[in-house]
Amino acid sequence: MVVDYSIRVLKEQRTKLQDKLFEIADGQYDKHPKENIKKLKTDITHKLKDIEFAIEVLETYQD
């Protein structure tokens, strides 16, 4: 049950980060300096990879 909750929370976080990437792609952050946007995209991409790995591990543990 705890594992299910953890997976659900991670998937919600993943969705929020993906939405943030879509916002960046749509130009909602164009008023900010390009260096900051690039850093933000990089940070979000790294977090997404970490979350994907955590979900994979938890789903393996769940089985």
CSV table of N, CA, C and O in Angstrom, one decimal:
chain,number,residue,atom,x,y,z
A,1,MET,N,0.8,-1.2,0.0
A,1,MET,CA,0.0,0.0,0.0
A,1,MET,C,0.9,1.3,0.0
A,1,MET,O,0.6,2.2,-0.7
A,2,VAL,N,1.9,1.3,0.8
A,2,VAL,CA,2.8,2.4,0.8
A,2,VAL,C,3.5,2.6,-0.5
A,2,VAL,O,3.7,3.7,-1.0
A,3,VAL,N,3.9,1.4,-1.1
A,3,VAL,CA,4.5,1.5,-2.5
A,3,VAL,C,3.6,2.0,-3.5
A,3,VAL,O,4.0,2.9,-4.3
A,4,ASP,N,2.3,1.7,-3.4
A,4,ASP,CA,1.3,2.2,-4.4
A,4,ASP,C,1.2,3.7,-4.2
A,4,ASP,O,1.1,4.4,-5.2
A,5,TYR,N,1.1,4.2,-3.0
A,5,TYR,CA,1.1,5.6,-2.8
A,5,TYR,C,2.3,6.3,-3.3
A,5,TYR,O,2.2,7.4,-3.9
A,6,SER,N,3.5,5.8,-3.0
A,6,SER,CA,4.7,6.4,-3.5
A,6,SER,C,4.7,6.5,-5.0
A,6,SER,O,5.1,7.5,-5.6
A,7,ILE,N,4.3,5.4,-5.7
A,7,ILE,CA,4.3,5.4,-7.2
A,7,ILE,C,3.3,6.5,-7.6
A,7,ILE,O,3.6,7.2,-8.6
A,8,ARG,N,2.1,6.6,-7.0
A,8,ARG,CA,1.1,7.6,-7.4
A,8,ARG,C,1.7,9.0,-7.2
A,8,ARG,O,1.5,9.9,-8.1
A,9,VAL,N,2.3,9.3,-6.1
A,9,VAL,CA,2.9,10.6,-5.9
A,9,VAL,C,4.0,10.9,-6.9
A,9,VAL,O,4.1,12.0,-7.4
A,10,LEU,N,4.9,9.9,-7.2
A,10,LEU,CA,5.9,10.2,-8.2
A,10,LEU,C,5.3,10.4,-9.6
A,10,LEU,O,5.8,11.3,-10.3
A,11,LYS,N,4.3,9.7,-9.9
A,11,LYS,CA,3.6,10.0,-11.2
A,11,LYS,C,3.0,11.3,-11.3
A,11,LYS,O,3.1,12.0,-12.3
A,12,GLU,N,2.5,11.8,-10.2
A,12,GLU,CA,1.9,13.2,-10.1
A,12,GLU,C,3.0,14.2,-10.3
A,12,GLU,O,2.8,15.2,-11.0
A,13,GLN,N,4.1,14.0,-9.6
A,13,GLN,CA,5.3,14.9,-9.8
A,13,GLN,C,5.8,14.9,-11.2
A,13,GLN,O,6.1,15.9,-11.7
A,14,ARG,N,5.8,13.7,-11.8
A,14,ARG,CA,6.3,13.6,-13.2
A,14,ARG,C,5.4,14.4,-14.1
A,14,ARG,O,5.9,15.1,-15.0
A,15,THR,N,4.1,14.3,-13.9
A,15,THR,CA,3.1,15.0,-14.7
A,15,THR,C,3.3,16.5,-14.6
A,15,THR,O,3.3,17.3,-15.5
A,16,LYS,N,3.5,17.0,-13.3
A,16,LYS,CA,3.7,18.4,-13.1
A,16,LYS,C,5.0,18.9,-13.8
A,16,LYS,O,5.0,20.0,-14.4
A,17,LEU,N,6.0,18.2,-13.7
A,17,LEU,CA,7.3,18.6,-14.4
A,17,LEU,C,7.1,18.6,-15.9
A,17,LEU,O,7.7,19.4,-16.6
A,18,GLN,N,6.4,17.6,-16.4
A,18,GLN,CA,6.2,17.5,-17.8
A,18,GLN,C,5.4,18.7,-18.3
A,18,GLN,O,5.6,19.3,-19.3
A,19,ASP,N,4.4,19.1,-17.5
A,19,ASP,CA,3.6,20.3,-17.8
A,19,ASP,C,4.5,21.5,-17.8
A,19,ASP,O,4.3,22.4,-18.6
A,20,LYS,N,5.4,21.6,-16.9
A,20,LYS,CA,6.3,22.8,-16.8
A,20,LYS,C,7.2,22.8,-18.1
A,20,LYS,O,7.4,23.9,-18.6
A,21,LEU,N,7.6,21.7,-18.5
A,21,LEU,CA,8.4,21.6,-19.8
A,21,LEU,C,7.6,22.1,-21.0
A,21,LEU,O,8.1,22.8,-21.9
A,22,PHE,N,6.3,21.7,-21.0
A,22,PHE,CA,5.4,22.2,-22.1
A,22,PHE,C,5.2,23.7,-22.0
A,22,PHE,O,5.1,24.3,-23.0
A,23,GLU,N,5.1,24.2,-20.8
A,23,GLU,CA,5.0,25.7,-20.6
A,23,GLU,C,6.2,26.4,-21.2
A,23,GLU,O,6.1,27.4,-21.8
A,24,ILE,N,7.4,25.8,-20.9
A,24,ILE,CA,8.6,26.4,-21.4
A,24,ILE,C,8.6,26.4,-22.9
A,24,ILE,O,8.9,27.3,-23.6
A,25,ALA,N,8.2,25.2,-23.5
A,25,ALA,CA,8.2,25.1,-24.9
A,25,ALA,C,7.2,26.0,-25.6
A,25,ALA,O,7.4,26.5,-26.7
A,26,ASP,N,6.1,26.3,-24.9
A,26,ASP,CA,5.0,27.2,-25.4
A,26,ASP,C,5.5,28.7,-25.3
A,26,ASP,O,4.7,29.5,-25.8
A,27,GLY,N,6.6,28.9,-24.6
A,27,GLY,CA,7.1,30.3,-24.6
A,27,GLY,C,6.6,31.1,-23.4
A,27,GLY,O,6.7,32.3,-23.4
A,28,GLN,N,6.0,30.5,-22.4
A,28,GLN,CA,5.5,31.2,-21.2
A,28,GLN,C,6.6,31.7,-20.4
A,28,GLN,O,6.4,32.6,-19.5
A,29,TYR,N,7.8,31.3,-20.6
A,29,TYR,CA,9.0,31.8,-19.8
A,29,TYR,C,9.9,32.6,-20.7
A,29,TYR,O,11.0,32.9,-20.2
A,30,ASP,N,9.5,33.1,-21.8
A,30,ASP,CA,10.3,33.9,-22.7
A,30,ASP,C,10.8,35.2,-22.1
A,30,ASP,O,11.8,35.7,-22.5
A,31,LYS,N,10.0,35.7,-21.2
A,31,LYS,CA,10.4,37.0,-20.6
A,31,LYS,C,11.6,36.8,-19.6
A,31,LYS,O,12.2,37.8,-19.2
A,32,HIS,N,12.0,35.6,-19.3
A,32,HIS,CA,13.1,35.4,-18.4
A,32,HIS,C,14.4,35.2,-19.3
A,32,HIS,O,14.3,34.8,-20.5
A,33,PRO,N,15.6,35.4,-18.7
A,33,PRO,CA,16.8,35.3,-19.4
A,33,PRO,C,17.0,33.8,-20.0
A,33,PRO,O,16.6,32.9,-19.3
A,34,LYS,N,17.5,33.7,-21.2
A,34,LYS,CA,17.6,32.4,-21.8
A,34,LYS,C,18.5,31.4,-21.0
A,34,LYS,O,18.3,30.2,-21.0
A,35,GLU,N,19.5,32.0,-20.3
A,35,GLU,CA,20.4,31.1,-19.5
A,35,GLU,C,19.6,30.4,-18.4
A,35,GLU,O,19.8,29.3,-18.1
A,36,ASN,N,18.7,31.2,-17.8
A,36,ASN,CA,17.9,30.7,-16.7
A,36,ASN,C,16.9,29.6,-17.2
A,36,ASN,O,16.6,28.6,-16.5
A,37,ILE,N,16.3,29.9,-18.4
A,37,ILE,CA,15.4,28.9,-19.0
A,37,ILE,C,16.1,27.6,-19.3
A,37,ILE,O,15.6,26.5,-19.0
A,38,LYS,N,17.3,27.7,-19.8
A,38,LYS,CA,18.1,26.5,-20.2
A,38,LYS,C,18.4,25.7,-18.9
A,38,LYS,O,18.3,24.5,-18.9
A,39,LYS,N,18.8,26.4,-17.8
A,39,LYS,CA,19.1,25.8,-16.6
A,39,LYS,C,17.9,25.1,-16.0
A,39,LYS,O,17.9,24.0,-15.5
A,40,LEU,N,16.7,25.8,-16.1
A,40,LEU,CA,15.5,25.2,-15.6
A,40,LEU,C,15.1,24.0,-16.4
A,40,LEU,O,14.7,22.9,-15.8
A,41,LYS,N,15.2,24.0,-17.7
A,41,LYS,CA,14.9,22.8,-18.5
A,41,LYS,C,15.9,21.7,-18.2
A,41,LYS,O,15.4,20.5,-18.1
A,42,THR,N,17.1,22.0,-18.0
A,42,THR,CA,18.1,20.9,-17.6
A,42,THR,C,17.7,20.3,-16.2
A,42,THR,O,17.7,19.1,-16.1
A,43,ASP,N,17.4,21.2,-15.3
A,43,ASP,CA,17.0,20.7,-13.9
A,43,ASP,C,15.8,19.8,-14.0
A,43,ASP,O,15.7,18.7,-13.4
A,44,ILE,N,14.8,20.3,-14.8
A,44,ILE,CA,13.5,19.5,-14.9
A,44,ILE,C,13.8,18.2,-15.6
A,44,ILE,O,13.3,17.1,-15.1
A,45,THR,N,14.6,18.2,-16.6
A,45,THR,CA,14.9,16.9,-17.3
A,45,THR,C,15.6,15.9,-16.4
A,45,THR,O,15.3,14.7,-16.4
A,46,HIS,N,16.6,16.4,-15.6
A,46,HIS,CA,17.3,15.5,-14.6
A,46,HIS,C,16.3,15.0,-13.6
A,46,HIS,O,16.3,13.8,-13.3
A,47,LYS,N,15.4,15.8,-13.1
A,47,LYS,CA,14.4,15.4,-12.1
A,47,LYS,C,13.5,14.3,-12.7
A,47,LYS,O,13.1,13.4,-12.1
A,48,LEU,N,13.1,14.6,-14.0
A,48,LEU,CA,12.2,13.6,-14.7
A,48,LEU,C,12.9,12.2,-14.8
A,48,LEU,O,12.3,11.2,-14.6
A,49,LYS,N,14.2,12.2,-15.1
A,49,LYS,CA,14.9,11.0,-15.2
A,49,LYS,C,15.0,10.3,-13.9
A,49,LYS,O,14.8,9.0,-13.8
A,50,ASP,N,15.2,11.0,-12.8
A,50,ASP,CA,15.3,10.4,-11.5
A,50,ASP,C,13.9,9.9,-11.1
A,50,ASP,O,13.9,8.8,-10.5
A,51,ILE,N,12.9,10.6,-11.4
A,51,ILE,CA,11.5,10.1,-11.0
A,51,ILE,C,11.2,8.9,-11.8
A,51,ILE,O,10.6,7.9,-11.3
A,52,GLU,N,11.5,8.9,-13.1
A,52,GLU,CA,11.3,7.7,-14.0
A,52,GLU,C,12.0,6.4,-13.4
A,52,GLU,O,11.4,5.4,-13.3
A,53,PHE,N,13.2,6.6,-13.0
A,53,PHE,CA,14.0,5.5,-12.4
A,53,PHE,C,13.3,5.1,-11.1
A,53,PHE,O,13.2,3.9,-10.8
A,54,ALA,N,12.9,6.0,-10.2
A,54,ALA,CA,12.3,5.6,-9.0
A,54,ALA,C,11.0,4.9,-9.2
A,54,ALA,O,10.7,3.9,-8.5
A,55,ILE,N,10.2,5.3,-10.2
A,55,ILE,CA,9.0,4.6,-10.5
A,55,ILE,C,9.3,3.2,-11.0
A,55,ILE,O,8.6,2.2,-10.5
A,56,GLU,N,10.3,3.1,-11.8
A,56,GLU,CA,10.6,1.7,-12.3
A,56,GLU,C,11.1,0.8,-11.2
A,56,GLU,O,10.6,-0.3,-11.1
A,57,VAL,N,11.9,1.3,-10.3
A,57,VAL,CA,12.3,0.5,-9.1
A,57,VAL,C,11.2,0.1,-8.3
A,57,VAL,O,11.1,-1.0,-7.9
A,58,LEU,N,10.3,1.1,-8.0
A,58,LEU,CA,9.2,0.8,-7.1
A,58,LEU,C,8.2,-0.2,-7.7
A,58,LEU,O,7.7,-1.1,-7.1
A,59,GLU,N,8.0,-0.1,-9.0
A,59,GLU,CA,7.1,-1.0,-9.7
A,59,GLU,C,7.7,-2.4,-9.7
A,59,GLU,O,7.0,-3.4,-9.6
A,60,THR,N,9.0,-2.5,-9.9
A,60,THR,CA,9.7,-3.8,-9.8
A,60,THR,C,9.6,-4.4,-8.4
A,60,THR,O,9.3,-5.6,-8.2
A,61,TYR,N,9.7,-3.5,-7.4
A,61,TYR,CA,9.6,-4.0,-6.0
A,61,TYR,C,8.2,-4.4,-5.7
A,61,TYR,O,7.9,-5.3,-4.9
A,62,GLN,N,7.2,-3.7,-6.3
A,62,GLN,CA,5.8,-4.0,-6.1
A,62,GLN,C,5.4,-5.4,-6.6
A,62,GLN,O,4.6,-6.1,-6.0
A,63,ASP,N,6.0,-5.8,-7.6
A,63,ASP,CA,5.7,-7.2,-8.2
A,63,ASP,C,6.2,-8.3,-7.4
A,63,ASP,O,6.4,-8.8,-6.6
